[in-house]
Tab-separated table of C-alpha atoms in Angstrom:
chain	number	residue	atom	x	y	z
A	220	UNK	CA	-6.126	-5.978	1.772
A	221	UNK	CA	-4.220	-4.343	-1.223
A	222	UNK	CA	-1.212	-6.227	-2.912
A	223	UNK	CA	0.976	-3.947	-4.968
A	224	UNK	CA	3.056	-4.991	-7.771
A	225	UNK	CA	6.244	-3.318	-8.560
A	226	UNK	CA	8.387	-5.327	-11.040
A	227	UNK	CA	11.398	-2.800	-11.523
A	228	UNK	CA	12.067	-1.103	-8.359
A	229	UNK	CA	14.654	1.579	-7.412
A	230	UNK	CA	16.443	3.178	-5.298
A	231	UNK	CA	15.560	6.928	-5.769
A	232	UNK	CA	17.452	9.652	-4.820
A	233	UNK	CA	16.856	13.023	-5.003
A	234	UNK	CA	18.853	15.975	-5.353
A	235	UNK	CA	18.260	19.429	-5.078
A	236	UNK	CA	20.472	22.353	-6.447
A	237	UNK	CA	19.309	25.679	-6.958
A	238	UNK	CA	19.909	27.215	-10.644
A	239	UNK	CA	20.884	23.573	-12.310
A	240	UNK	CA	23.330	24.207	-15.381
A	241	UNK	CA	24.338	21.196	-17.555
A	242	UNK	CA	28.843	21.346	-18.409
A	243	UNK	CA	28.857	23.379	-14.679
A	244	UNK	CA	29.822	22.555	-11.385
A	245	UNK	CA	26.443	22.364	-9.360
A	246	UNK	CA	26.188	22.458	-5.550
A	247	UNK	CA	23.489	20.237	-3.851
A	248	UNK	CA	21.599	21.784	-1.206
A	249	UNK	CA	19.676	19.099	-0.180
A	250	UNK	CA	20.141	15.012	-0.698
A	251	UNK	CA	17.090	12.823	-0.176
A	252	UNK	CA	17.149	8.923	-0.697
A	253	UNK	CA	14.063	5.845	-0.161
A	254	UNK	CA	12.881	2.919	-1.521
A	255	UNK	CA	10.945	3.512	-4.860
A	256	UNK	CA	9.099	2.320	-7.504
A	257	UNK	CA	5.324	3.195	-8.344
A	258	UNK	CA	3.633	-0.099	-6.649
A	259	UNK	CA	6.069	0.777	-3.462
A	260	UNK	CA	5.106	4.623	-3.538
A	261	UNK	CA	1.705	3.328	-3.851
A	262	UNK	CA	2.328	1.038	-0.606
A	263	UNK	CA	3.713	3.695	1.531
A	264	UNK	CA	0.977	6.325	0.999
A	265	UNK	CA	-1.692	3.463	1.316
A	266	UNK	CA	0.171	2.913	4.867
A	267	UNK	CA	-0.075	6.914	5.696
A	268	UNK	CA	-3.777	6.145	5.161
A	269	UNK	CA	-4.255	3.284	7.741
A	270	UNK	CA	-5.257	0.815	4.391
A	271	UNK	CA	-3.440	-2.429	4.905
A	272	UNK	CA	-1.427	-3.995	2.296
A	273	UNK	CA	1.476	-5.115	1.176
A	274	UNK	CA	4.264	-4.493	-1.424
A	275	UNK	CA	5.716	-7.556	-3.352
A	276	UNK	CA	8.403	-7.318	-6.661
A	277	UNK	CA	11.740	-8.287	-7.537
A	278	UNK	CA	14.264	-6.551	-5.522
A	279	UNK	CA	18.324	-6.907	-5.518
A	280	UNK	CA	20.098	-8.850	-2.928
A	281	UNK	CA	23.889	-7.703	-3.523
A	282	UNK	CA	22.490	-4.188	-2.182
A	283	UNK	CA	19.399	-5.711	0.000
A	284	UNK	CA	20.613	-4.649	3.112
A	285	UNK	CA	20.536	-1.011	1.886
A	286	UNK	CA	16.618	-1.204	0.947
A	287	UNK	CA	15.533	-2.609	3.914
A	288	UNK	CA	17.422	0.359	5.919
A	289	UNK	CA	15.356	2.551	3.554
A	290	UNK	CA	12.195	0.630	4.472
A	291	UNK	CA	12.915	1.326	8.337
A	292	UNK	CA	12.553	5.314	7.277
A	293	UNK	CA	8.577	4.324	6.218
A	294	UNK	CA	8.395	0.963	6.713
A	295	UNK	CA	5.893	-1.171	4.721
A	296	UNK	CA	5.021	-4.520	4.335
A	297	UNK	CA	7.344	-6.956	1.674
A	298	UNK	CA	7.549	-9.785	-0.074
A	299	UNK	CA	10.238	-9.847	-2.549
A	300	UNK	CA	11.926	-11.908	-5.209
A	301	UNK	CA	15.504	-11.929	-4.266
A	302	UNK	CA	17.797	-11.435	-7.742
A	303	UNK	CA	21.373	-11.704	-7.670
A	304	UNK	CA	22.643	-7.760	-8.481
A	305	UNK	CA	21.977	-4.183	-7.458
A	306	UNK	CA	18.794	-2.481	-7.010
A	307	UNK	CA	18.778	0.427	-9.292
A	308	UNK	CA	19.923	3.757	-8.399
A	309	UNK	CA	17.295	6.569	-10.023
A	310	UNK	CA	18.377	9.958	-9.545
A	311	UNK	CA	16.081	13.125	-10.020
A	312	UNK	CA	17.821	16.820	-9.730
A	313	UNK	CA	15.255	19.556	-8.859
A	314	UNK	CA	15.805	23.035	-9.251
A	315	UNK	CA	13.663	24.537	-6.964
A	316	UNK	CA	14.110	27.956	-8.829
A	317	UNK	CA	13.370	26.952	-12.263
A	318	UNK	CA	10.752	24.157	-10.955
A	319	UNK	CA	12.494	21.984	-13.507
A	320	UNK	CA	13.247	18.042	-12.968
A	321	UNK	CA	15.432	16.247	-14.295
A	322	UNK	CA	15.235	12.345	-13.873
A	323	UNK	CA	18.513	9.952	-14.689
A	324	UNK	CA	17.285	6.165	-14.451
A	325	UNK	CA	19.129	3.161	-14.226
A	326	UNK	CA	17.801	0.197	-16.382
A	327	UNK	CA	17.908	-1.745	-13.505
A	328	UNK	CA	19.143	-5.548	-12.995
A	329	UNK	CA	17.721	-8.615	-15.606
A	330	UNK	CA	15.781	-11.807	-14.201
A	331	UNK	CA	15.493	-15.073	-15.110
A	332	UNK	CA	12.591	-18.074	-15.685
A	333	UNK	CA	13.578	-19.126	-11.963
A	334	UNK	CA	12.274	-15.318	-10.801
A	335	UNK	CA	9.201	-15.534	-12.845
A	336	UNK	CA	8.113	-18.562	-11.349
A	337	UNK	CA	8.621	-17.324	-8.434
A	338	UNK	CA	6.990	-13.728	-9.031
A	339	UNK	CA	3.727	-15.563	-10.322
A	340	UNK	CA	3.004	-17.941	-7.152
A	341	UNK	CA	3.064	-14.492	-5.294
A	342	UNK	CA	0.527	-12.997	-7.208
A	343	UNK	CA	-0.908	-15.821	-7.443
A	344	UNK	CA	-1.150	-16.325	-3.634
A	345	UNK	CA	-1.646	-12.697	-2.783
A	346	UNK	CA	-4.106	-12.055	-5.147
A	347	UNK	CA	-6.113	-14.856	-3.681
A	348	UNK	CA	-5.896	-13.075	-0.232
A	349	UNK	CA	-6.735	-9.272	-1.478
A	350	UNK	CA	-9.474	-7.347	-3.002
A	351	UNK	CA	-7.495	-5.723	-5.022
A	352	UNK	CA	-4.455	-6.242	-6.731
A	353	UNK	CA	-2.128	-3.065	-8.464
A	354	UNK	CA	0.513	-3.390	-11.121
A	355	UNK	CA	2.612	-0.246	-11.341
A	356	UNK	CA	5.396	0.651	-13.116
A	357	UNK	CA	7.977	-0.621	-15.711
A	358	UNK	CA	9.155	-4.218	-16.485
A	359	UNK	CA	12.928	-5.011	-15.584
A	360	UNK	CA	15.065	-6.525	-18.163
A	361	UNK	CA	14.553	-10.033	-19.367
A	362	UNK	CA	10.491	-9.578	-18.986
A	363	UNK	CA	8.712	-9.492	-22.835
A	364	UNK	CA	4.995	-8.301	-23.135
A	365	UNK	CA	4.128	-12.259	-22.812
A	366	UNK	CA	5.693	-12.724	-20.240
A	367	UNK	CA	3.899	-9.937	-18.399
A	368	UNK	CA	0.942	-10.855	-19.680
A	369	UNK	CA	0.861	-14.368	-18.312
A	370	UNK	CA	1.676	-12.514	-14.397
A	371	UNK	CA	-1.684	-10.434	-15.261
A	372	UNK	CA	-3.379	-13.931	-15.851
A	373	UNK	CA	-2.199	-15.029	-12.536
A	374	UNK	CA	-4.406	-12.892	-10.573
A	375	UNK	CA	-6.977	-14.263	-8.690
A	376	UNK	CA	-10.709	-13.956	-10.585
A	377	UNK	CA	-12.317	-12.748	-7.189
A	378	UNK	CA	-9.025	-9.903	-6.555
A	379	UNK	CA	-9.636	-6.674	-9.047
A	380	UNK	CA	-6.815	-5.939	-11.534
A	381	UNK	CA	-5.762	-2.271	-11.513
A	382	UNK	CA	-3.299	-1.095	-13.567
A	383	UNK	CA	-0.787	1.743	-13.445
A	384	UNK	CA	1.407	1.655	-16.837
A	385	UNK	CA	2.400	3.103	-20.270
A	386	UNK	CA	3.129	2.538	-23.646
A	387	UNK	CA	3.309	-1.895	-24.691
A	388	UNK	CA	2.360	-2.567	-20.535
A	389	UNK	CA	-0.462	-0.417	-20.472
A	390	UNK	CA	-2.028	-1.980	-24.037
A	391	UNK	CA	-1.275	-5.497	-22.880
A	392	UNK	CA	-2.859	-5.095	-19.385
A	393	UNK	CA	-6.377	-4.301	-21.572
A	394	UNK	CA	-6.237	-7.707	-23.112
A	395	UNK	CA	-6.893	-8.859	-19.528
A	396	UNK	CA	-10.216	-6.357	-19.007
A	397	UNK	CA	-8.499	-4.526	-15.884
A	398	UNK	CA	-10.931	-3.462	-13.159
A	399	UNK	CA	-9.810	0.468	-12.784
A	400	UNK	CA	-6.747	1.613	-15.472
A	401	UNK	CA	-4.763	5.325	-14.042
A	402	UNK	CA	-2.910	6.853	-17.545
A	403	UNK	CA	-2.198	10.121	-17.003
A	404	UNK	CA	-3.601	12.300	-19.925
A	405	UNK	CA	0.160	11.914	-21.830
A	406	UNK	CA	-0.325	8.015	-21.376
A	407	UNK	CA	-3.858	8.146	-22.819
A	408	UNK	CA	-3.028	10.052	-25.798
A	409	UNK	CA	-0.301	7.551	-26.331
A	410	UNK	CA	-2.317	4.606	-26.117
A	411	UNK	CA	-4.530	5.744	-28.233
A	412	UNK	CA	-2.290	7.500	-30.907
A	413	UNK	CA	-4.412	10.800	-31.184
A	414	UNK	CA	-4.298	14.173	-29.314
A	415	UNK	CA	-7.030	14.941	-26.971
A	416	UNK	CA	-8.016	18.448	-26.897
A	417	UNK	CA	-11.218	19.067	-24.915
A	418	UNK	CA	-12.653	17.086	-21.746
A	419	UNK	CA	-15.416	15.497	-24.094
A	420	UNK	CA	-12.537	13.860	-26.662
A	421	UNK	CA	-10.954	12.581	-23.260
A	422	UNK	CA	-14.676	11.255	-22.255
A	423	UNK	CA	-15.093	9.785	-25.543
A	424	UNK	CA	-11.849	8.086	-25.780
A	425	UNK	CA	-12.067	6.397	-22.468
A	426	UNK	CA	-15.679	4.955	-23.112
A	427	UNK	CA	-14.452	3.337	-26.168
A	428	UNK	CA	-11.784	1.710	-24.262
A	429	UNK	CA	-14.165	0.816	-22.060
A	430	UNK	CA	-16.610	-0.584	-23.913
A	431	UNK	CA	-13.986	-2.428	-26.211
A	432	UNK	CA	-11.978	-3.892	-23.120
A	433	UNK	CA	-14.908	-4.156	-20.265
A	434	UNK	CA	-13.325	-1.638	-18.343
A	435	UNK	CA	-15.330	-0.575	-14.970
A	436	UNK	CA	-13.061	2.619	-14.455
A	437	UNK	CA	-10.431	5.050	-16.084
A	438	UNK	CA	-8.866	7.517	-13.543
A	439	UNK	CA	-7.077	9.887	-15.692
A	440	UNK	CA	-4.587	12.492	-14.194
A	441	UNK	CA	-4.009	15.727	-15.694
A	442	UNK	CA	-1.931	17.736	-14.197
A	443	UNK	CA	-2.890	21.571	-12.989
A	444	UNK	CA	-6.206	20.329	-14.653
A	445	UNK	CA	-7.265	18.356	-12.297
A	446	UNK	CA	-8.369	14.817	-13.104
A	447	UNK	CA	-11.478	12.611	-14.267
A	448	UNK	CA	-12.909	9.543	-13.416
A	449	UNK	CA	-14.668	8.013	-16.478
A	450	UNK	CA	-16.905	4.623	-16.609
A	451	UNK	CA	-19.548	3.345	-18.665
A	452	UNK	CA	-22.581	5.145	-17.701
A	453	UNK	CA	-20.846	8.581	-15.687
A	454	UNK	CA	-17.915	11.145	-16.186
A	455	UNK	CA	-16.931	12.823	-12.810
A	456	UNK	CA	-14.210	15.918	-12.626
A	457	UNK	CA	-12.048	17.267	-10.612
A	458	UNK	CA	-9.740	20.224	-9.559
A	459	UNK	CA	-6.401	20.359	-8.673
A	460	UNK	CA	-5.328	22.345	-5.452
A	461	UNK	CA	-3.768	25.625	-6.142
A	462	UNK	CA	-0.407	24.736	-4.785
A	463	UNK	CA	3.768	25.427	-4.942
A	464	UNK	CA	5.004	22.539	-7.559
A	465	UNK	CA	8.135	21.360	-5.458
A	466	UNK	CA	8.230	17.660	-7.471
A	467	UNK	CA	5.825	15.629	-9.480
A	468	UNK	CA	7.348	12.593	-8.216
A	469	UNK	CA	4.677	10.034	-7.115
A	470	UNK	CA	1.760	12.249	-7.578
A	471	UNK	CA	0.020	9.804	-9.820
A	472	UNK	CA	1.058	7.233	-7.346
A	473	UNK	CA	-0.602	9.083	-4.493
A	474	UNK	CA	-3.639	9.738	-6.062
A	475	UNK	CA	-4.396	5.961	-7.290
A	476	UNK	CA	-3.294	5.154	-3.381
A	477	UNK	CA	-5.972	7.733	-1.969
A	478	UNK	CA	-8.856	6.509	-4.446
A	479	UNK	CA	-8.786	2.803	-3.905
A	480	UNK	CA	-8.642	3.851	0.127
A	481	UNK	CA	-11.436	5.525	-0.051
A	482	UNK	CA	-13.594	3.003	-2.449
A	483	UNK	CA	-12.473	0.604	-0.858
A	484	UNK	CA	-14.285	1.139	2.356
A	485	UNK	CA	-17.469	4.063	0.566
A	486	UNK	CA	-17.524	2.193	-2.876
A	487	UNK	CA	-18.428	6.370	-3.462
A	488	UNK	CA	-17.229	7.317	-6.457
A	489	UNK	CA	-17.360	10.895	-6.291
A	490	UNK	CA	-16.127	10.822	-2.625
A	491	UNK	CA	-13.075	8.648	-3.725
A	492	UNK	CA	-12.247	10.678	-6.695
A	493	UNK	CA	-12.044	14.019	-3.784
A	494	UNK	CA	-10.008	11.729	-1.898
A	495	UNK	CA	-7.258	10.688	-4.698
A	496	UNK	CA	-7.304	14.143	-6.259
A	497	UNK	CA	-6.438	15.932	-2.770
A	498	UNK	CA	-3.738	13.845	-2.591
A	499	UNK	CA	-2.545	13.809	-5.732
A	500	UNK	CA	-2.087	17.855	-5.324
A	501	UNK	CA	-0.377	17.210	-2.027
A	502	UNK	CA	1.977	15.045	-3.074
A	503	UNK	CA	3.472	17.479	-5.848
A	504	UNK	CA	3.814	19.881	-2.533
A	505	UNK	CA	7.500	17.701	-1.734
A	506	UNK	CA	9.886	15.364	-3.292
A	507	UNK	CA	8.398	12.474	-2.070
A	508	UNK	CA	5.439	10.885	-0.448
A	509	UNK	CA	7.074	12.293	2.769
A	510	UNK	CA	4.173	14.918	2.947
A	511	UNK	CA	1.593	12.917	3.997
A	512	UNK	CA	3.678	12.518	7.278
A	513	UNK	CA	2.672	16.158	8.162
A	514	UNK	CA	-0.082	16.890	6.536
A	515	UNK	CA	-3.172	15.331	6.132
A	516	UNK	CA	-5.739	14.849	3.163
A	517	UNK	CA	-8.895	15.924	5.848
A	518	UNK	CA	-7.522	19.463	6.263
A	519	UNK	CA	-7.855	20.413	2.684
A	520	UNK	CA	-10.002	18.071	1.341
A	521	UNK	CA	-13.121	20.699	0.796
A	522	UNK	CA	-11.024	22.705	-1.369
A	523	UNK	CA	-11.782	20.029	-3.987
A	524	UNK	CA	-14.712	20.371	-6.205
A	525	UNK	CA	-16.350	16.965	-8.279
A	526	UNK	CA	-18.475	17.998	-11.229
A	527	UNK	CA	-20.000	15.702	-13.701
A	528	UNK	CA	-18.401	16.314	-16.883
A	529	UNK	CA	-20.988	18.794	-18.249
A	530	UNK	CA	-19.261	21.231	-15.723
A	531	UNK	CA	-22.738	20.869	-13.499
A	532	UNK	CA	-21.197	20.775	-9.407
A	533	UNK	CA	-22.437	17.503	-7.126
């Protein structure tokens, strides 16, 4: 099983509206609303993929009976820390002319020592019961890097830690020597402070982190580029589909969903990293993870090509 963490959820809604101006009046063509956050995003494409697993967080009860009629739309498996408020509302506008996205998010509700307590015996019990465990996402108000920190610590030694995070998160989830880490290439550069211009600066940068932090994988996303899986001893590439950008929203999420699927059951690493970057490309294909209802990863999975990272095809 797969346990997904996702600390500060959301309520995302989407709207669409052809030829967005800001100080106009804009017409929506097209509303769209689910249950959100990375870890949950992460649960629901796992669930397109017959992987079991589950979805545990804090979630807020004064609007609760709103997310679980979300859930019923793509229902996944929960577990969640009831806190007294509203889950927040993110909204994203999309122009589908310009391809532009704009994305308004709430800072979402504030928990207390009760809710940590409560948040660590479910990783702490989860963990115990999966082989891996994923932290995605932000942290929700009244949650400091220590605090976060000491929920990393709670995972179970025999449950793999992978991480999906940026900026403070992502640096304090190395401390605990993650199993697999997903920055996208922006994230990298900002963990590391530096610019990465060429595939072997992005190599090099990830093996130090590797080395330093004992690391077994870096999936990095990057974009129309493609994307790269990086460990100790191997660098693996690979393309993007050629496709009609409708959203990034949850592309990252789909892709790290599709990989550990696929490892999970091959432990191929080449074969995974086909796997999450096929569905990484679909997902950009919609506004949500809603694709994956209608189209499947099988039917245009051998337009992706893996190279090593001297460009040489496997």
């Amino acid at each position: 099983m797969i346990t997904t963490v996702t600390l500060n959820p959301a309520i995302d809604k989407t709207l669409t509206i052809e030829d967005f101006e800001l100080n106009k009046v804009n017409r929506v063509s097209k509303i769209s609303e689910g249950l959100g956050g990375k870890g949950i995003n992460v649960s629901k494409v796992l669930n397109y993929l017959g992987t079991k697993n589950i979805a545990i967080g804090f979630i807020g009860e004064k609007n609760y009976s709103r997310v679980q009629s979300l859930n019923l739309v793509d229902p996944i498996d929960t577990d969640f820390v009831l806190v007294d408020a509203n889950t927040r509302t993110n909204t994203k506008i999309i122009d589908p002319n310009s391809h532009d996205t704009t994305d308004i998010n709430e800072a979402g509700f504030e928990v207390n020592t009760k809710h940590i307590e409560q948040m660590q015996t479910l990783i702490s019990n989860y963990s115990k019961q999966s082989e891996y465990i994923i932290f995605s996402g932000s942290l929700c108000q009244g949650m400091s890097q220590d605090i976060y920190q000491n929920l990393l610590k709670r995972v179970d030694k025999n449950c793999r830690l992978v991480v999906d995070a940026d900026g403070e998160m992502l640096k304090t989830s190395l401390l605990e020597s993650p199993f697999l880490i997903k920055p996208n290439i922006h994230e990298l550069e900002r963990l590391l402070n530096q610019k990465l211009k060429s595939s072997e600066e992005i190599v090099d940068a990830c093996k130090t982190l590797i080395l330093k932090y004992q690391i077994q994988y870096i999936l990095v996303s990057l974009g129309e580029e493609g994307s790269m899986l990086v460990s100790k001893d191997n660098c693996l590439k690979a393309n993007a589909l050629k496709v009609e950008v409708v959203s990034t929203v949850a592309a990252g999420d789909s892709m790290l969903a599709a990989f550990l699927s696929n490892y999970k059951v091959s432990k191929n690493t080449k074969e995974a990293l086909r796997y999450g970057a096929c569905a990484g490309s679909l997902a950009v294909c919609d506004t949500s993870t809603d694709i994956f209802k209608t189209k499947t990863i099988e039917e245009v999975i051998h337009k992706i090509a893996v190279s090593n990272c001297q460009g040489e095809k496997l």
